[in-house]
């Protein structure tokens, strides 16, 4: 009998999961960078980024309800364009996670921490990533209930900033004229908004990982679109209000120079302890880094089990049952990246990588329009994925050359990986495009496993009892997980040999 995931995620829990993925470190640390790129009207790039993110979210809403499986972006692209394309998208997701952890490590070492204690940035980054890896290896379990609490803490910090900013404006110490100042010495009005949008886009990413929970949602056809668009709208309203009060309360030059821009609002208000808000911000950054680190390591582990990355990344630590090699490898790459750039350049690199993913997902919606899926699934107007694809292509042109240099190294690695896996698939004849129907396949193949067929063997599992690419309700293809409920240890599973 096939092993399937339990459908236990309600609409409210899914809403808070998505909201928790979106909220947090991005807006806490990048408002100043957006001001430096766009001028005083920080709210405008944030609003523009919300609109662009919503276009691609529409494509995810359709695919997550049409194919409610835990494979996520890589599964959709594999279904539409084959395993080579899916491999490339999976690698881009992995690289984006690793870059994000590096950016968050730099953010943790920034002004929020410096308001509490003065420590060299590189030392903080090294210790932070070591502790993060240690916690990950130990086996940190993030339940959805705990995520609700963490989300409320992060949201509470942002609402506090909105309240303090409103108080400053009401007492007459704000400057509302700054809200209409668009443009900098380097960019005109349109160029400034678009440059700020690239960075602001980082604050809205995170919703794409929620598709991995679609297999565990009670009624994905109804729940997922409501939770996704509700969470995006909630985050967008909060972010735009943050942009308004930050611009009105803090002079643009001061905001642009700060690594802890929201702390500047607290200082101007003068009615809340600096250190307490710094702690709130650090919790938000650390929580985001931990969640992203878990996603990255589990994605690397899943790709290794699918034969798409070196098998050593699939090793599990005895006793703790965590993918220790994948954790150490992803943490090590994050450390290297964190030492090569500031938070804003790393954030732009992450956006570049995700633009490849989002472009592929928008294209997948169009390619799969005539294919069968879950009956009655959510469907968006055809123009939306076209607009989403166009927005991704346009944002590519707004990425700075320095970011392209770093990003193309990672993208090139993904292309090479995809080519290698495509060659291996052709030689072995084992990797094939997943079927798009809803019926179970009577005949399945395990990727990269030679030519051996498994006839109607729905319960086949790889060593260690870890669900592989032929189970979990998938119709073949990659079974990688970015951030699903099984990111914790596989309890009760047979321990694999080292």
XYZ file of C-alpha atoms in Angstrom:
498
model
C 0.000 0.000 0.000
C 1.324 3.441 -0.875
C 2.652 5.662 1.882
C 0.800 8.980 1.777
C 0.966 12.109 3.882
C -1.787 12.920 6.344
C -4.115 15.742 5.308
C -4.134 17.673 8.567
C -3.354 21.267 7.559
C -6.353 23.588 7.839
C -6.766 26.891 6.017
C -5.791 29.025 9.076
C -2.648 26.952 9.705
C -1.681 27.197 6.049
C -2.319 30.957 6.118
C 0.042 31.423 9.070
C 2.627 29.106 7.502
C 2.715 31.187 4.310
C 2.582 34.478 6.215
C 5.462 33.315 8.412
C 7.512 32.434 5.334
C 6.920 35.865 3.790
C 7.244 38.083 6.846
C 10.479 38.621 8.677
C 14.043 39.356 7.845
C 13.565 40.966 4.431
C 11.627 44.000 5.567
C 13.552 44.217 8.848
C 16.869 44.741 7.077
C 16.209 45.929 3.511
C 14.002 49.002 3.932
C 17.151 51.132 4.095
C 18.558 49.550 0.947
C 15.276 50.161 -0.888
C 15.428 53.828 0.196
C 18.982 54.081 -1.138
C 17.860 52.774 -4.538
C 14.493 54.490 -4.905
C 14.463 57.613 -2.726
C 11.977 58.607 -0.046
C 8.940 56.842 -1.537
C 9.918 53.440 -0.118
C 6.295 52.288 -0.169
C 6.143 52.419 -3.984
C 8.735 49.681 -4.732
C 7.148 47.569 -1.979
C 3.734 47.924 -3.607
C 5.178 47.177 -7.051
C 6.923 44.067 -5.726
C 3.612 42.902 -4.183
C 1.842 43.163 -7.547
C 4.597 41.244 -9.351
C 4.744 38.560 -6.658
C 0.966 38.119 -6.832
C 1.148 37.370 -10.560
C 3.484 34.436 -10.013
C 1.559 33.388 -6.890
C -1.441 32.905 -9.184
C 0.532 30.326 -11.167
C 1.545 28.539 -7.968
C -2.091 28.525 -6.795
C -3.190 26.774 -9.991
C -0.390 24.203 -10.018
C -0.581 23.452 -6.283
C -4.276 22.607 -6.603
C -3.914 20.859 -9.948
C -1.035 18.672 -8.704
C -1.280 18.695 -4.871
C 2.005 16.928 -4.259
C 5.036 17.784 -2.167
C 7.516 18.121 -5.050
C 6.937 21.844 -5.478
C 8.416 23.927 -8.283
C 10.730 21.171 -9.488
C 7.828 18.748 -9.843
C 5.761 21.185 -11.905
C 8.633 21.990 -14.249
C 9.570 18.311 -14.558
C 5.970 17.509 -15.457
C 5.900 20.232 -18.101
C 9.385 20.129 -19.582
C 11.139 16.975 -18.382
C 13.698 16.002 -15.730
C 16.547 18.182 -17.017
C 14.481 21.344 -16.587
C 13.188 20.116 -13.243
C 16.746 19.423 -12.117
C 17.768 22.977 -13.039
C 14.841 24.502 -11.165
C 15.508 22.324 -8.124
C 19.136 23.471 -8.101
C 18.088 27.131 -8.404
C 15.782 26.666 -5.417
C 18.620 25.070 -3.490
C 21.068 27.823 -4.441
C 18.517 30.503 -3.511
C 18.124 28.960 -0.067
C 21.869 28.831 0.490
C 22.259 32.455 -0.629
C 19.387 33.496 1.632
C 21.012 31.921 4.682
C 24.215 33.781 3.859
C 22.317 37.063 3.559
C 20.499 36.471 6.846
C 23.792 35.666 8.564
C 25.115 39.061 7.424
C 21.874 40.693 8.559
C 22.151 39.081 11.990
C 25.609 40.614 12.380
C 24.334 44.076 11.422
C 23.040 47.067 13.310
C 20.451 45.190 15.362
C 23.161 43.114 17.026
C 25.586 46.029 17.169
C 22.976 47.937 19.191
C 23.451 45.291 21.885
C 27.128 44.386 21.600
C 30.060 45.283 19.361
C 31.451 42.198 17.625
C 33.345 41.796 14.307
C 30.936 40.964 11.510
C 32.842 37.966 10.150
C 33.141 36.413 13.609
C 29.399 36.745 14.131
C 28.674 35.218 10.720
C 30.906 32.204 11.427
C 29.496 31.560 14.903
C 25.918 32.143 13.747
C 26.184 29.632 10.898
C 27.943 27.095 13.123
C 25.164 27.321 15.714
C 22.562 27.151 12.983
C 24.141 23.975 11.589
C 24.425 22.463 15.068
C 20.749 23.085 15.788
C 19.816 21.690 12.394
C 21.912 18.555 12.910
C 20.472 18.055 16.385
C 17.045 17.799 14.805
C 15.034 20.985 15.323
C 11.333 20.331 14.755
C 9.280 23.333 13.657
C 5.624 22.425 14.035
C 2.986 24.559 12.439
C 1.755 25.556 15.882
C 5.198 26.893 16.793
C 5.325 28.670 13.448
C 2.132 30.514 14.339
C 3.783 31.797 17.524
C 6.949 32.857 15.679
C 4.880 34.550 12.991
C 2.905 36.491 15.571
C 6.165 37.682 17.185
C 7.512 38.888 13.831
C 4.185 40.466 12.900
C 3.990 42.075 16.338
C 7.358 43.743 15.808
C 6.223 45.176 12.483
C 2.915 46.399 13.911
C 4.896 48.048 16.701
C 6.898 49.987 14.091
C 3.695 51.050 12.339
C 2.228 52.231 15.649
C 5.364 54.120 16.700
C 5.670 55.702 13.266
C 2.034 56.788 13.325
C 2.601 58.343 16.776
C 5.592 60.324 15.485
C 3.552 61.594 12.515
C 0.590 62.551 14.703
C 2.769 64.540 17.085
C 4.074 66.517 14.123
C 7.625 65.166 13.880
C 7.215 63.370 10.553
C 7.718 64.676 7.016
C 5.003 63.402 4.678
C 6.584 65.181 1.703
C 9.228 62.441 1.562
C 6.509 59.958 0.542
C 6.433 61.488 -2.942
C 10.195 61.752 -3.440
C 11.094 59.290 -6.189
C 14.513 59.100 -7.810
C 18.157 59.298 -6.815
C 21.369 60.720 -8.216
C 21.886 57.431 -10.096
C 18.329 56.755 -11.274
C 15.374 58.691 -12.603
C 11.885 58.114 -11.211
C 11.068 54.923 -13.150
C 14.561 53.445 -12.866
C 14.635 54.175 -9.127
C 11.320 52.424 -8.500
C 12.407 49.369 -10.484
C 15.812 49.211 -8.785
C 14.062 49.347 -5.417
C 11.549 46.723 -6.577
C 14.308 44.144 -7.142
C 15.315 44.425 -3.483
C 11.724 44.753 -2.247
C 10.888 41.531 -4.109
C 13.121 39.693 -1.629
C 10.679 40.631 1.141
C 7.827 38.780 -0.582
C 9.557 35.526 -1.492
C 8.832 32.518 0.659
C 5.339 31.757 -0.589
C 6.835 29.389 -3.168
C 7.902 26.892 -0.488
C 4.320 26.501 0.738
C 3.379 24.379 -2.291
C 5.195 21.513 -0.605
C 2.378 21.360 1.949
C -0.350 20.953 -0.686
C -0.286 17.175 -0.211
C -1.114 17.659 3.482
C -3.822 20.329 3.187
C -7.321 19.122 4.041
C -8.915 20.673 0.952
C -6.166 22.197 -1.232
C -8.597 23.204 -3.991
C -10.316 25.669 -1.648
C -7.756 26.268 1.101
C -4.564 26.930 -0.806
C -5.678 29.901 -2.962
C -7.408 31.533 0.020
C -4.412 31.100 2.310
C -1.879 32.129 -0.345
C -3.556 35.304 -1.545
C -4.703 36.191 1.973
C -1.156 35.901 3.320
C 0.307 37.905 0.425
C -2.276 40.656 0.877
C -1.683 40.772 4.637
C 2.075 40.970 4.189
C 1.691 43.566 1.444
C -0.456 45.872 3.578
C 1.989 45.591 6.484
C 5.005 46.218 4.236
C 3.485 49.255 2.509
C 2.604 50.758 5.899
C 6.159 50.056 7.077
C 7.472 51.867 4.005
C 5.202 54.838 4.678
C 6.110 55.331 8.338
C 9.833 54.647 7.814
C 10.008 57.255 5.036
C 7.938 59.834 6.898
C 9.741 59.442 10.233
C 13.392 58.944 9.255
C 15.314 61.173 6.806
C 16.040 59.282 3.602
C 19.832 59.585 3.849
C 19.812 58.281 7.414
C 17.478 55.427 6.473
C 19.638 54.482 3.486
C 22.816 54.251 5.606
C 21.305 52.037 8.298
C 21.707 48.272 8.513
C 18.843 48.242 11.031
C 16.406 50.685 9.430
C 13.409 49.903 11.611
C 15.528 50.579 14.686
C 15.843 54.147 13.424
C 12.055 54.503 13.703
C 12.187 53.257 17.294
C 14.898 55.774 18.138
C 12.968 58.686 16.647
C 9.818 57.677 18.532
C 11.777 57.519 21.787
C 9.086 55.593 23.657
C 10.386 52.045 23.286
C 13.684 50.481 24.406
C 16.163 50.069 21.553
C 17.483 46.829 22.928
C 14.066 45.171 23.133
C 13.231 45.869 19.513
C 16.716 44.717 18.502
C 15.992 41.400 20.197
C 12.687 41.089 18.308
C 14.454 41.790 15.015
C 17.223 39.298 15.766
C 14.662 36.620 16.583
C 12.965 37.284 13.242
C 16.261 37.056 11.350
C 17.420 33.935 13.189
C 14.075 32.180 12.737
C 14.106 32.932 9.026
C 17.654 31.646 8.706
C 16.832 28.441 10.587
C 13.766 27.689 8.472
C 15.657 28.432 5.262
C 18.603 26.333 6.424
C 16.308 23.396 7.107
C 14.711 23.793 3.678
C 18.063 23.975 1.902
C 19.578 20.961 3.610
C 16.470 18.806 3.102
C 16.251 19.846 -0.529
C 19.909 18.880 -1.051
C 19.243 15.593 0.745
C 16.167 14.890 -1.388
C 17.982 15.692 -4.626
C 20.817 13.382 -3.583
C 18.327 10.573 -2.970
C 16.846 11.234 -6.417
C 20.312 10.838 -7.944
C 20.495 14.523 -8.906
C 23.336 15.420 -6.505
C 26.279 13.398 -5.135
C 24.967 10.539 -2.969
C 27.139 11.559 -0.015
C 24.647 14.386 0.612
C 22.068 11.725 1.420
C 23.930 10.445 4.486
C 21.949 10.489 7.727
C 23.443 10.890 11.204
C 22.889 7.827 13.366
C 20.716 8.497 16.366
C 19.642 12.015 15.384
C 18.437 10.896 11.910
C 19.285 14.218 10.272
C 21.062 14.783 6.927
C 24.311 15.960 8.475
C 26.413 16.028 5.302
C 23.811 18.118 3.470
C 23.575 20.461 6.464
C 27.338 20.960 6.656
C 27.652 21.385 2.894
C 24.895 23.992 2.570
C 26.121 25.851 5.664
C 29.654 25.921 4.283
C 28.524 27.407 0.973
C 26.413 29.976 2.869
C 29.522 30.981 4.813
C 31.505 31.484 1.615
C 28.738 33.575 0.073
C 28.259 35.620 3.247
C 31.929 36.602 3.107
C 31.677 37.803 -0.498
C 28.881 40.357 -0.349
C 26.641 42.621 1.702
C 23.034 41.876 2.552
C 21.569 43.852 -0.344
C 23.781 42.240 -3.005
C 23.087 38.754 -1.611
C 19.365 39.521 -1.543
C 19.521 40.607 -5.189
C 21.353 37.357 -6.025
C 18.564 35.373 -4.380
C 15.991 37.312 -6.407
C 17.929 36.522 -9.589
C 17.871 32.789 -8.814
C 14.189 32.809 -7.939
C 13.365 34.694 -11.134
C 14.598 31.639 -13.059
C 12.330 29.459 -10.909
C 9.317 31.768 -11.205
C 9.753 32.153 -14.969
C 9.827 28.362 -15.345
C 6.734 27.910 -13.152
C 4.769 30.522 -15.111
C 5.782 28.794 -18.335
C 4.788 25.425 -16.842
C 1.244 26.671 -16.178
C 0.882 27.577 -19.847
C 2.422 24.306 -21.052
C 0.162 22.190 -18.814
C -3.112 24.009 -19.533
C -4.430 21.117 -21.663
C -3.198 18.365 -19.325
C -5.516 16.699 -16.795
C -5.173 17.261 -13.075
C -7.265 17.239 -9.933
C -10.908 17.840 -10.870
C -12.217 21.298 -10.021
C -8.759 22.729 -9.325
C -8.175 26.471 -9.037
C -7.625 28.107 -12.423
C -6.363 31.595 -13.156
C -6.992 33.583 -16.361
C -4.415 32.742 -19.029
C -3.190 36.333 -19.084
C -1.883 36.073 -15.503
C 0.937 33.532 -16.136
C 1.842 35.462 -19.282
C 2.118 38.640 -17.207
C 4.025 36.740 -14.532
C 6.476 35.411 -17.094
C 6.856 38.864 -18.618
C 7.484 40.440 -15.201
C 10.254 37.916 -14.508
C 11.912 38.590 -17.851
C 11.670 42.325 -17.271
C 13.134 42.116 -13.757
C 16.086 40.212 -15.208
C 17.035 43.438 -16.980
C 17.060 45.381 -13.697
C 19.646 43.162 -11.988
C 23.038 44.842 -11.568
C 26.071 43.443 -13.362
C 27.837 42.604 -10.084
C 24.889 40.450 -9.042
C 24.854 38.707 -12.421
C 28.524 37.756 -11.986
C 27.836 35.974 -8.714
C 24.486 34.625 -9.849
C 25.704 33.221 -13.142
C 28.281 31.099 -11.339
C 25.425 29.433 -9.467
C 23.116 29.343 -12.492
C 25.906 27.871 -14.609
C 26.393 25.134 -12.036
C 22.684 24.373 -12.291
C 22.877 24.178 -16.083
C 25.828 21.775 -15.909
C 23.965 19.638 -13.357
C 20.876 19.565 -15.588
C 22.970 18.531 -18.612
C 24.703 15.760 -16.661
C 21.404 14.430 -15.367
C 19.887 14.603 -18.859
C 22.777 12.534 -20.262
C 22.476 10.033 -17.422
C 18.747 9.787 -18.008
C 19.195 9.075 -21.716
C 21.864 6.458 -21.093
C 20.025 4.726 -18.288
C 16.549 5.188 -19.669
C 15.296 5.501 -16.101
C 14.189 9.090 -15.770
C 10.985 10.019 -17.473
C 8.549 12.876 -17.399
C 5.851 12.335 -14.776
C 2.361 11.608 -15.960
C -0.094 14.418 -15.386
C -3.185 12.357 -14.752
C -4.575 11.709 -11.313
C -4.660 7.945 -11.505
C -1.845 5.922 -10.006
C 0.692 4.632 -12.464
C 0.734 0.914 -12.748
C 4.381 0.931 -13.735
C 6.988 3.184 -12.118
C 10.708 3.743 -12.448
C 13.177 5.060 -9.957
C 15.322 7.954 -11.327
C 18.972 7.176 -11.951
C 18.577 3.562 -10.898
C 19.348 1.806 -14.103
C 16.640 0.014 -16.057
C 15.015 -2.062 -13.375
C 11.222 -1.760 -13.389
C 8.982 -1.875 -10.351
C 5.692 -3.460 -11.364
C 2.846 -2.099 -9.291
C 5.083 -1.834 -6.234
C 3.433 1.091 -4.469
C 5.204 0.549 -1.179
C 8.763 0.494 -2.468
C 11.057 2.629 -0.317
C 14.741 3.329 -0.566
C 17.144 2.445 2.189
C 16.353 4.133 5.430
C 12.600 4.129 4.903
C 12.819 7.646 3.464
C 10.060 8.202 0.901
C 11.659 8.174 -2.489
C 10.715 9.402 -5.924
C 8.229 6.573 -6.478
C 5.964 7.135 -3.491
C 4.321 9.933 -1.526
C 1.520 10.091 -4.058
C 3.742 11.417 -6.857
C 3.573 10.281 -10.413
C 7.317 9.871 -10.842
C 9.739 12.746 -11.214
C 11.669 14.505 -8.481
C 10.516 13.972 -4.926
C 12.555 16.784 -3.496
C 11.127 18.663 -0.536
C 11.863 22.253 0.169
C 9.971 22.805 3.379
C 7.302 20.253 4.134
C 6.118 18.647 7.309
C 8.687 15.893 6.974
C 11.656 18.249 7.377
C 12.014 16.782 10.836
C 13.576 13.397 11.438
C 11.905 10.382 9.837
C 10.762 8.861 13.092
C 10.377 5.155 13.188
C 12.244 4.709 9.937
C 14.804 2.012 9.471
C 18.222 3.528 10.004
C 20.269 3.472 6.790
C 23.870 2.313 6.758
C 26.601 4.951 6.480
